[in-house]
């Protein structure tokens, strides 16, 4: 009887690719598989925090992630973004979370089209997503955005001029810094 030395399919499928790197906004992390982005973390205080952020968000152990130079093009784009370069992320292939409601997918798609230097209110996003009056639901969709900066939820603000929320270790402070950067305001 021959013994197979190949890894079981489930082990191969469970391996996730990760990369962590420092920017002027703190440590960022990327998580994906086979060239498709699963998650981005931003604004962590340490590389270990960025890895834990990714692992906890995906409900996996850090040991299930292969930390390497996984997505160098996106890493360099994010570093350039943090330095103030006008970078857009329209071509990044995303692995959408499942299940994803039609409304949430529409909200994320509308948000992804907000360009640098622009903002939209939660109410404007709700209307563009086909659900006027669903501004709170837009806020909920933004809080679960797996791809901050790539889907620029920091560009979604309150109707009364307030920032609204921002789910990152640095909270709305980071959101304001990113908006200032995009507006050409030094911090």
PDB file of C-alpha atoms in Angstrom, residues 36-38 94-98 100 104-105 108-109 112 146-147 151:
ATOM      1  CA  UNK A  36      -7.753  37.761  -4.543  1.00  0.00           C
ATOM      2  CA  UNK A  37      -8.001  40.141  -1.599  1.00  0.00           C
ATOM      3  CA  UNK A  38     -10.020  38.865   1.378  1.00  0.00           C
ATOM      4  CA  UNK A  94     -11.967  41.443  -4.099  1.00  0.00           C
ATOM      5  CA  UNK A  95     -13.441  38.348  -2.522  1.00  0.00           C
ATOM      6  CA  UNK A  96     -16.850  39.573  -1.402  1.00  0.00           C
ATOM      7  CA  UNK A  97     -18.055  38.245   1.950  1.00  0.00           C
ATOM      8  CA  UNK A  98     -20.815  35.651   1.942  1.00  0.00           C
ATOM      9  CA  UNK A 100     -23.776  39.621   1.029  1.00  0.00           C
ATOM     10  CA  UNK A 104     -24.779  45.891   0.974  1.00  0.00           C
ATOM     11  CA  UNK A 105     -23.165  44.982  -2.318  1.00  0.00           C
ATOM     12  CA  UNK A 108     -19.995  48.937  -1.281  1.00  0.00           C
ATOM     13  CA  UNK A 109     -20.012  49.326  -5.068  1.00  0.00           C
ATOM     14  CA  UNK A 112     -15.851  52.141  -4.207  1.00  0.00           C
ATOM     15  CA  UNK A 146     -13.424  44.350   4.780  1.00  0.00           C
ATOM     16  CA  UNK A 147     -11.440  46.557   2.399  1.00  0.00           C
ATOM     17  CA  UNK A 151     -13.362  50.592  -0.780  1.00  0.00           C
TER      18      UNK A 151
END
